[in-house]
Amino acid sequence: MTSDAAATATTTPEPEPEPGPGTESGTEATAGRSRASRIRRGLAWTAAVLVLGSAGAGWWVYSHLEGNIDSVDLDRAIGTDNRPPKVVEKAQNVLVLGSDSRAGANAELDHGNVSGARSDTAMLVHIPEGRSRATAVSIPRDTLITRPECKDTDGRTVPGANRVMFNSVYSVAGPACVVKTVEQLSGIRVDHFVEVDFAGFKGLVDALGGVTVTLDQPMTGAKGGLKLDAGTHRLNGTDSLKFVRTRYGYGDGSDLGRIGLQQQFMLALLAEIKKQDALGNPARLYKLADAGTKSLTTDSDLASLSALADFAQSMKGVDPSTMETIMLPVAYDKVDPNRVVIAQEQASQLWEALRTDQKVPASAKDSPAKGGGKGAKSKSPAPEPSPSA
């Protein structure tokens, strides 16, 4: 509409033909052309006003949405030295964190305030060259790791430490240190970082109108968790948040079992976003974008609407139904059976396959510690009883 109206306003009209047999008289034709000209000018001015108004509204929307996004400059926080080299230039590795402060807005969604922010969900998503598929590797939060020396969010040096839980890295030293830790563990260069705040995540699900999940066994609602029968359910934002937090009252109650639920929900959420025709519904598109950007912290290279849109466009070929979800192979710690350590033989195969953009061998997916029980329809490891609490 805008381009047509602009063309009407700026293009010189072709000469009108002289009246001939069977046409209006010259006076009538002139009057008709005058009326048509006034109508065209009116439409052109109306279009111009709409364009200017839309531009103002569009700029406000753009500024508002872009202002929602927080960012972390990884190069500044980590430095450029001693980071793993990029092996396959066109492949992408994105670290996705789910942060959960359990304070403020997040506390209202759970069981009260708990001091400190945590990252209860961590996935390294590998998108191969060609962008037609993806592999998501979940890192169990209870994994004992060696934390490297880092700068925290205030620029202070945090010394390295041995045998600390993976999810403590975020609360002690911030998201950039989590990126550095994952790079140290895997030898893989992290290209981008995306953090999703759980309170904002609730808003995104509600903006979508809910997300559908299927369970093969019920959730009992133990310790204030979500209670669901076996079968298919449409979850709103609040219940979705409880779903990804659920640990007790489902499967064997271990953190490893929760990973299967989180992976299942991530695929269901991506499928829902892909299914909805947001581009054909500007009101819904804005609602999704507003909810989504409010919950996001990214690396500085992704911290703009244009960069996020370009990245999302490049991912259009990735089908959530074909995304492979893997749990980082771990074994129960010999000192503390409620903790796990990385199963180095299997993990080394997994990291090498991702680093070199190769298919992950079956042997690299065989985690000695499995956990989770039956129930979640996902590609997480097969169930096996676990002593984790």
PDB file of N, CA, C and O in Angstrom, residues 11-58:
ATOM      1  N   THR A  11       4.641  10.024  -9.569  1.00  0.00           N
ATOM      2  CA  THR A  11       4.732   9.735 -11.003  1.00  0.00           C
ATOM      3  C   THR A  11       3.804  10.652 -11.793  1.00  0.00           C
ATOM      4  O   THR A  11       2.635  10.804 -11.446  1.00  0.00           O
ATOM      5  N   THR A  12       4.309  11.258 -12.881  1.00  0.00           N
ATOM      6  CA  THR A  12       3.490  12.133 -13.720  1.00  0.00           C
ATOM      7  C   THR A  12       2.484  11.294 -14.496  1.00  0.00           C
ATOM      8  O   THR A  12       2.859  10.353 -15.191  1.00  0.00           O
ATOM      9  N   PRO A  13       1.186  11.621 -14.400  1.00  0.00           N
ATOM     10  CA  PRO A  13       0.178  10.808 -15.094  1.00  0.00           C
ATOM     11  C   PRO A  13       0.349  10.906 -16.608  1.00  0.00           C
ATOM     12  O   PRO A  13       0.767  11.924 -17.148  1.00  0.00           O
ATOM     13  N   GLU A  14       0.040   9.808 -17.290  1.00  0.00           N
ATOM     14  CA  GLU A  14       0.087   9.820 -18.750  1.00  0.00           C
ATOM     15  C   GLU A  14      -1.062  10.674 -19.274  1.00  0.00           C
ATOM     16  O   GLU A  14      -2.119  10.788 -18.646  1.00  0.00           O
ATOM     17  N   PRO A  15      -0.904  11.334 -20.449  1.00  0.00           N
ATOM     18  CA  PRO A  15      -1.979  12.170 -21.014  1.00  0.00           C
ATOM     19  C   PRO A  15      -3.247  11.364 -21.206  1.00  0.00           C
ATOM     20  O   PRO A  15      -3.223  10.224 -21.654  1.00  0.00           O
ATOM     21  N   GLU A  16      -4.364  12.008 -20.863  1.00  0.00           N
ATOM     22  CA  GLU A  16      -5.663  11.358 -21.049  1.00  0.00           C
ATOM     23  C   GLU A  16      -6.033  11.430 -22.530  1.00  0.00           C
ATOM     24  O   GLU A  16      -5.739  12.419 -23.220  1.00  0.00           O
ATOM     25  N   PRO A  17      -6.678  10.422 -23.097  1.00  0.00           N
ATOM     26  CA  PRO A  17      -7.086  10.446 -24.507  1.00  0.00           C
ATOM     27  C   PRO A  17      -8.190  11.473 -24.735  1.00  0.00           C
ATOM     28  O   PRO A  17      -8.981  11.778 -23.851  1.00  0.00           O
ATOM     29  N   GLU A  18      -8.205  12.055 -25.935  1.00  0.00           N
ATOM     30  CA  GLU A  18      -9.263  13.004 -26.322  1.00  0.00           C
ATOM     31  C   GLU A  18     -10.593  12.280 -26.398  1.00  0.00           C
ATOM     32  O   GLU A  18     -10.662  11.112 -26.785  1.00  0.00           O
ATOM     33  N   PRO A  19     -11.685  12.962 -26.044  1.00  0.00           N
ATOM     34  CA  PRO A  19     -13.002  12.310 -26.149  1.00  0.00           C
ATOM     35  C   PRO A  19     -13.288  11.929 -27.599  1.00  0.00           C
ATOM     36  O   PRO A  19     -12.984  12.662 -28.514  1.00  0.00           O
ATOM     37  N   GLY A  20     -13.865  10.802 -27.777  1.00  0.00           N
ATOM     38  CA  GLY A  20     -14.225  10.346 -29.121  1.00  0.00           C
ATOM     39  C   GLY A  20     -15.641   9.861 -29.114  1.00  0.00           C
ATOM     40  O   GLY A  20     -16.379  10.027 -28.146  1.00  0.00           O
ATOM     41  N   PRO A  21     -16.023   9.213 -30.196  1.00  0.00           N
ATOM     42  CA  PRO A  21     -17.393   8.687 -30.263  1.00  0.00           C
ATOM     43  C   PRO A  21     -17.644   7.710 -29.128  1.00  0.00           C
ATOM     44  O   PRO A  21     -16.832   6.840 -28.856  1.00  0.00           O
ATOM     45  N   GLY A  22     -18.762   7.874 -28.476  1.00  0.00           N
ATOM     46  CA  GLY A  22     -19.134   6.956 -27.395  1.00  0.00           C
ATOM     47  C   GLY A  22     -18.484   7.326 -26.077  1.00  0.00           C
ATOM     48  O   GLY A  22     -18.616   6.588 -25.116  1.00  0.00           O
ATOM     49  N   THR A  23     -17.729   8.466 -25.992  1.00  0.00           N
ATOM     50  CA  THR A  23     -17.102   8.850 -24.732  1.00  0.00           C
ATOM     51  C   THR A  23     -17.800  10.070 -24.187  1.00  0.00           C
ATOM     52  O   THR A  23     -18.636  10.682 -24.835  1.00  0.00           O
ATOM     53  N   GLU A  24     -17.358  10.513 -22.943  1.00  0.00           N
ATOM     54  CA  GLU A  24     -17.938  11.699 -22.337  1.00  0.00           C
ATOM     55  C   GLU A  24     -17.530  12.914 -23.164  1.00  0.00           C
ATOM     56  O   GLU A  24     -16.537  12.919 -23.869  1.00  0.00           O
ATOM     57  N   SER A  25     -18.318  14.003 -23.027  1.00  0.00           N
ATOM     58  CA  SER A  25     -17.939  15.254 -23.667  1.00  0.00           C
ATOM     59  C   SER A  25     -16.682  15.774 -23.011  1.00  0.00           C
ATOM     60  O   SER A  25     -16.307  15.356 -21.920  1.00  0.00           O
ATOM     61  N   GLY A  26     -15.971  16.749 -23.626  1.00  0.00           N
ATOM     62  CA  GLY A  26     -14.736  17.281 -23.074  1.00  0.00           C
ATOM     63  C   GLY A  26     -14.946  17.854 -21.683  1.00  0.00           C
ATOM     64  O   GLY A  26     -14.146  17.658 -20.777  1.00  0.00           O
ATOM     65  N   THR A  27     -16.065  18.602 -21.467  1.00  0.00           N
ATOM     66  CA  THR A  27     -16.318  19.210 -20.154  1.00  0.00           C
ATOM     67  C   THR A  27     -16.530  18.149 -19.096  1.00  0.00           C
ATOM     68  O   THR A  27     -15.973  18.211 -17.991  1.00  0.00           O
ATOM     69  N   GLU A  28     -17.328  17.123 -19.418  1.00  0.00           N
ATOM     70  CA  GLU A  28     -17.598  16.053 -18.467  1.00  0.00           C
ATOM     71  C   GLU A  28     -16.323  15.269 -18.143  1.00  0.00           C
ATOM     72  O   GLU A  28     -16.066  14.902 -16.998  1.00  0.00           O
ATOM     73  N   ALA A  29     -15.523  15.008 -19.201  1.00  0.00           N
ATOM     74  CA  ALA A  29     -14.289  14.260 -18.994  1.00  0.00           C
ATOM     75  C   ALA A  29     -13.332  15.047 -18.109  1.00  0.00           C
ATOM     76  O   ALA A  29     -12.656  14.501 -17.223  1.00  0.00           O
ATOM     77  N   THR A  30     -13.259  16.378 -18.365  1.00  0.00           N
ATOM     78  CA  THR A  30     -12.368  17.210 -17.557  1.00  0.00           C
ATOM     79  C   THR A  30     -12.783  17.201 -16.098  1.00  0.00           C
ATOM     80  O   THR A  30     -11.965  17.090 -15.184  1.00  0.00           O
ATOM     81  N   ALA A  31     -14.087  17.307 -15.854  1.00  0.00           N
ATOM     82  CA  ALA A  31     -14.588  17.267 -14.475  1.00  0.00           C
ATOM     83  C   ALA A  31     -14.279  15.925 -13.820  1.00  0.00           C
ATOM     84  O   ALA A  31     -13.895  15.857 -12.645  1.00  0.00           O
ATOM     85  N   GLY A  32     -14.450  14.832 -14.604  1.00  0.00           N
ATOM     86  CA  GLY A  32     -14.167  13.504 -14.067  1.00  0.00           C
ATOM     87  C   GLY A  32     -12.697  13.351 -13.709  1.00  0.00           C
ATOM     88  O   GLY A  32     -12.339  12.796 -12.667  1.00  0.00           O
ATOM     89  N   ARG A  33     -11.829  13.863 -14.636  1.00  0.00           N
ATOM     90  CA  ARG A  33     -10.400  13.764 -14.363  1.00  0.00           C
ATOM     91  C   ARG A  33     -10.023  14.585 -13.134  1.00  0.00           C
ATOM     92  O   ARG A  33      -9.164  14.211 -12.349  1.00  0.00           O
ATOM     93  N   SER A  34     -10.685  15.759 -12.966  1.00  0.00           N
ATOM     94  CA  SER A  34     -10.406  16.604 -11.809  1.00  0.00           C
ATOM     95  C   SER A  34     -10.771  15.895 -10.507  1.00  0.00           C
ATOM     96  O   SER A  34     -10.025  15.919  -9.533  1.00  0.00           O
ATOM     97  N   ARG A  35     -11.952  15.233 -10.521  1.00  0.00           N
ATOM     98  CA  ARG A  35     -12.361  14.495  -9.325  1.00  0.00           C
ATOM     99  C   ARG A  35     -11.390  13.355  -9.047  1.00  0.00           C
ATOM    100  O   ARG A  35     -10.990  13.126  -7.909  1.00  0.00           O
ATOM    101  N   ALA A  36     -10.994  12.633 -10.091  1.00  0.00           N
ATOM    102  CA  ALA A  36     -10.063  11.509  -9.920  1.00  0.00           C
ATOM    103  C   ALA A  36      -8.722  11.989  -9.391  1.00  0.00           C
ATOM    104  O   ALA A  36      -8.092  11.357  -8.541  1.00  0.00           O
ATOM    105  N   SER A  37      -8.299  13.152  -9.905  1.00  0.00           N
ATOM    106  CA  SER A  37      -7.023  13.704  -9.451  1.00  0.00           C
ATOM    107  C   SER A  37      -7.077  14.066  -7.976  1.00  0.00           C
ATOM    108  O   SER A  37      -6.135  13.812  -7.222  1.00  0.00           O
ATOM    109  N   ARG A  38      -8.214  14.676  -7.554  1.00  0.00           N
ATOM    110  CA  ARG A  38      -8.353  15.030  -6.139  1.00  0.00           C
ATOM    111  C   ARG A  38      -8.349  13.784  -5.265  1.00  0.00           C
ATOM    112  O   ARG A  38      -7.772  13.761  -4.190  1.00  0.00           O
ATOM    113  N   ILE A  39      -8.998  12.733  -5.747  1.00  0.00           N
ATOM    114  CA  ILE A  39      -9.051  11.472  -4.986  1.00  0.00           C
ATOM    115  C   ILE A  39      -7.647  10.885  -4.845  1.00  0.00           C
ATOM    116  O   ILE A  39      -7.228  10.453  -3.770  1.00  0.00           O
ATOM    117  N   ARG A  40      -6.896  10.900  -5.990  1.00  0.00           N
ATOM    118  CA  ARG A  40      -5.541  10.355  -5.944  1.00  0.00           C
ATOM    119  C   ARG A  40      -4.655  11.144  -4.987  1.00  0.00           C
ATOM    120  O   ARG A  40      -3.885  10.585  -4.224  1.00  0.00           O
ATOM    121  N   ARG A  41      -4.790  12.501  -5.038  1.00  0.00           N
ATOM    122  CA  ARG A  41      -3.983  13.320  -4.137  1.00  0.00           C
ATOM    123  C   ARG A  41      -4.368  13.062  -2.683  1.00  0.00           C
ATOM    124  O   ARG A  41      -3.527  13.004  -1.792  1.00  0.00           O
ATOM    125  N   GLY A  42      -5.654  12.890  -2.441  1.00  0.00           N
ATOM    126  CA  GLY A  42      -6.110  12.599  -1.075  1.00  0.00           C
ATOM    127  C   GLY A  42      -5.557  11.281  -0.570  1.00  0.00           C
ATOM    128  O   GLY A  42      -5.090  11.171   0.568  1.00  0.00           O
ATOM    129  N   LEU A  43      -5.580  10.271  -1.435  1.00  0.00           N
ATOM    130  CA  LEU A  43      -5.035   8.965  -1.060  1.00  0.00           C
ATOM    131  C   LEU A  43      -3.536   9.061  -0.801  1.00  0.00           C
ATOM    132  O   LEU A  43      -3.009   8.444   0.132  1.00  0.00           O
ATOM    133  N   ALA A  44      -2.848   9.825  -1.645  1.00  0.00           N
ATOM    134  CA  ALA A  44      -1.400   9.970  -1.481  1.00  0.00           C
ATOM    135  C   ALA A  44      -1.069  10.628  -0.147  1.00  0.00           C
ATOM    136  O   ALA A  44      -0.165  10.201   0.574  1.00  0.00           O
ATOM    137  N   TRP A  45      -1.806  11.731   0.197  1.00  0.00           N
ATOM    138  CA  TRP A  45      -1.558  12.402   1.465  1.00  0.00           C
ATOM    139  C   TRP A  45      -1.898  11.491   2.646  1.00  0.00           C
ATOM    140  O   TRP A  45      -1.206  11.450   3.646  1.00  0.00           O
ATOM    141  N   THR A  46      -2.997  10.746   2.518  1.00  0.00           N
ATOM    142  CA  THR A  46      -3.373   9.813   3.582  1.00  0.00           C
ATOM    143  C   THR A  46      -2.278   8.781   3.788  1.00  0.00           C
ATOM    144  O   THR A  46      -1.888   8.466   4.924  1.00  0.00           O
ATOM    145  N   ALA A  47      -1.768   8.245   2.667  1.00  0.00           N
ATOM    146  CA  ALA A  47      -0.700   7.255   2.758  1.00  0.00           C
ATOM    147  C   ALA A  47       0.536   7.853   3.403  1.00  0.00           C
ATOM    148  O   ALA A  47       1.206   7.217   4.223  1.00  0.00           O
ATOM    149  N   ALA A  48       0.846   9.119   3.022  1.00  0.00           N
ATOM    150  CA  ALA A  48       2.025   9.769   3.590  1.00  0.00           C
ATOM    151  C   ALA A  48       1.890   9.906   5.098  1.00  0.00           C
ATOM    152  O   ALA A  48       2.838   9.661   5.858  1.00  0.00           O
ATOM    153  N   VAL A  49       0.683  10.317   5.573  1.00  0.00           N
ATOM    154  CA  VAL A  49       0.456  10.447   7.007  1.00  0.00           C
ATOM    155  C   VAL A  49       0.599   9.100   7.705  1.00  0.00           C
ATOM    156  O   VAL A  49       1.223   8.972   8.763  1.00  0.00           O
ATOM    157  N   LEU A  50       0.035   8.048   7.073  1.00  0.00           N
ATOM    158  CA  LEU A  50       0.129   6.709   7.663  1.00  0.00           C
ATOM    159  C   LEU A  50       1.566   6.235   7.732  1.00  0.00           C
ATOM    160  O   LEU A  50       1.996   5.630   8.720  1.00  0.00           O
ATOM    161  N   VAL A  51       2.332   6.509   6.669  1.00  0.00           N
ATOM    162  CA  VAL A  51       3.738   6.098   6.652  1.00  0.00           C
ATOM    163  C   VAL A  51       4.509   6.789   7.762  1.00  0.00           C
ATOM    164  O   VAL A  51       5.271   6.172   8.504  1.00  0.00           O
ATOM    165  N   LEU A  52       4.308   8.123   7.894  1.00  0.00           N
ATOM    166  CA  LEU A  52       5.014   8.865   8.933  1.00  0.00           C
ATOM    167  C   LEU A  52       4.592   8.387  10.315  1.00  0.00           C
ATOM    168  O   LEU A  52       5.420   8.216  11.214  1.00  0.00           O
ATOM    169  N   GLY A  53       3.290   8.157  10.494  1.00  0.00           N
ATOM    170  CA  GLY A  53       2.812   7.662  11.779  1.00  0.00           C
ATOM    171  C   GLY A  53       3.374   6.287  12.089  1.00  0.00           C
ATOM    172  O   GLY A  53       3.811   6.005  13.200  1.00  0.00           O
ATOM    173  N   SER A  54       3.381   5.413  11.066  1.00  0.00           N
ATOM    174  CA  SER A  54       3.912   4.062  11.248  1.00  0.00           C
ATOM    175  C   SER A  54       5.396   4.113  11.547  1.00  0.00           C
ATOM    176  O   SER A  54       5.911   3.332  12.339  1.00  0.00           O
ATOM    177  N   ALA A  55       6.108   5.028  10.890  1.00  0.00           N
ATOM    178  CA  ALA A  55       7.540   5.143  11.135  1.00  0.00           C
ATOM    179  C   ALA A  55       7.801   5.535  12.584  1.00  0.00           C
ATOM    180  O   ALA A  55       8.679   4.991  13.243  1.00  0.00           O
ATOM    181  N   GLY A  56       7.004   6.491  13.101  1.00  0.00           N
ATOM    182  CA  GLY A  56       7.173   6.884  14.498  1.00  0.00           C
ATOM    183  C   GLY A  56       6.872   5.739  15.447  1.00  0.00           C
ATOM    184  O   GLY A  56       7.630   5.461  16.374  1.00  0.00           O
ATOM    185  N   ALA A  57       5.756   5.062  15.199  1.00  0.00           N
ATOM    186  CA  ALA A  57       5.398   3.918  16.036  1.00  0.00           C
ATOM    187  C   ALA A  57       6.434   2.815  15.894  1.00  0.00           C
ATOM    188  O   ALA A  57       6.830   2.178  16.871  1.00  0.00           O
ATOM    189  N   GLY A  58       6.889   2.592  14.657  1.00  0.00           N
ATOM    190  CA  GLY A  58       7.886   1.551  14.409  1.00  0.00           C
ATOM    191  C   GLY A  58       9.183   1.839  15.146  1.00  0.00           C
ATOM    192  O   GLY A  58       9.798   0.935  15.721  1.00  0.00           O
TER     193      GLY A  58
END
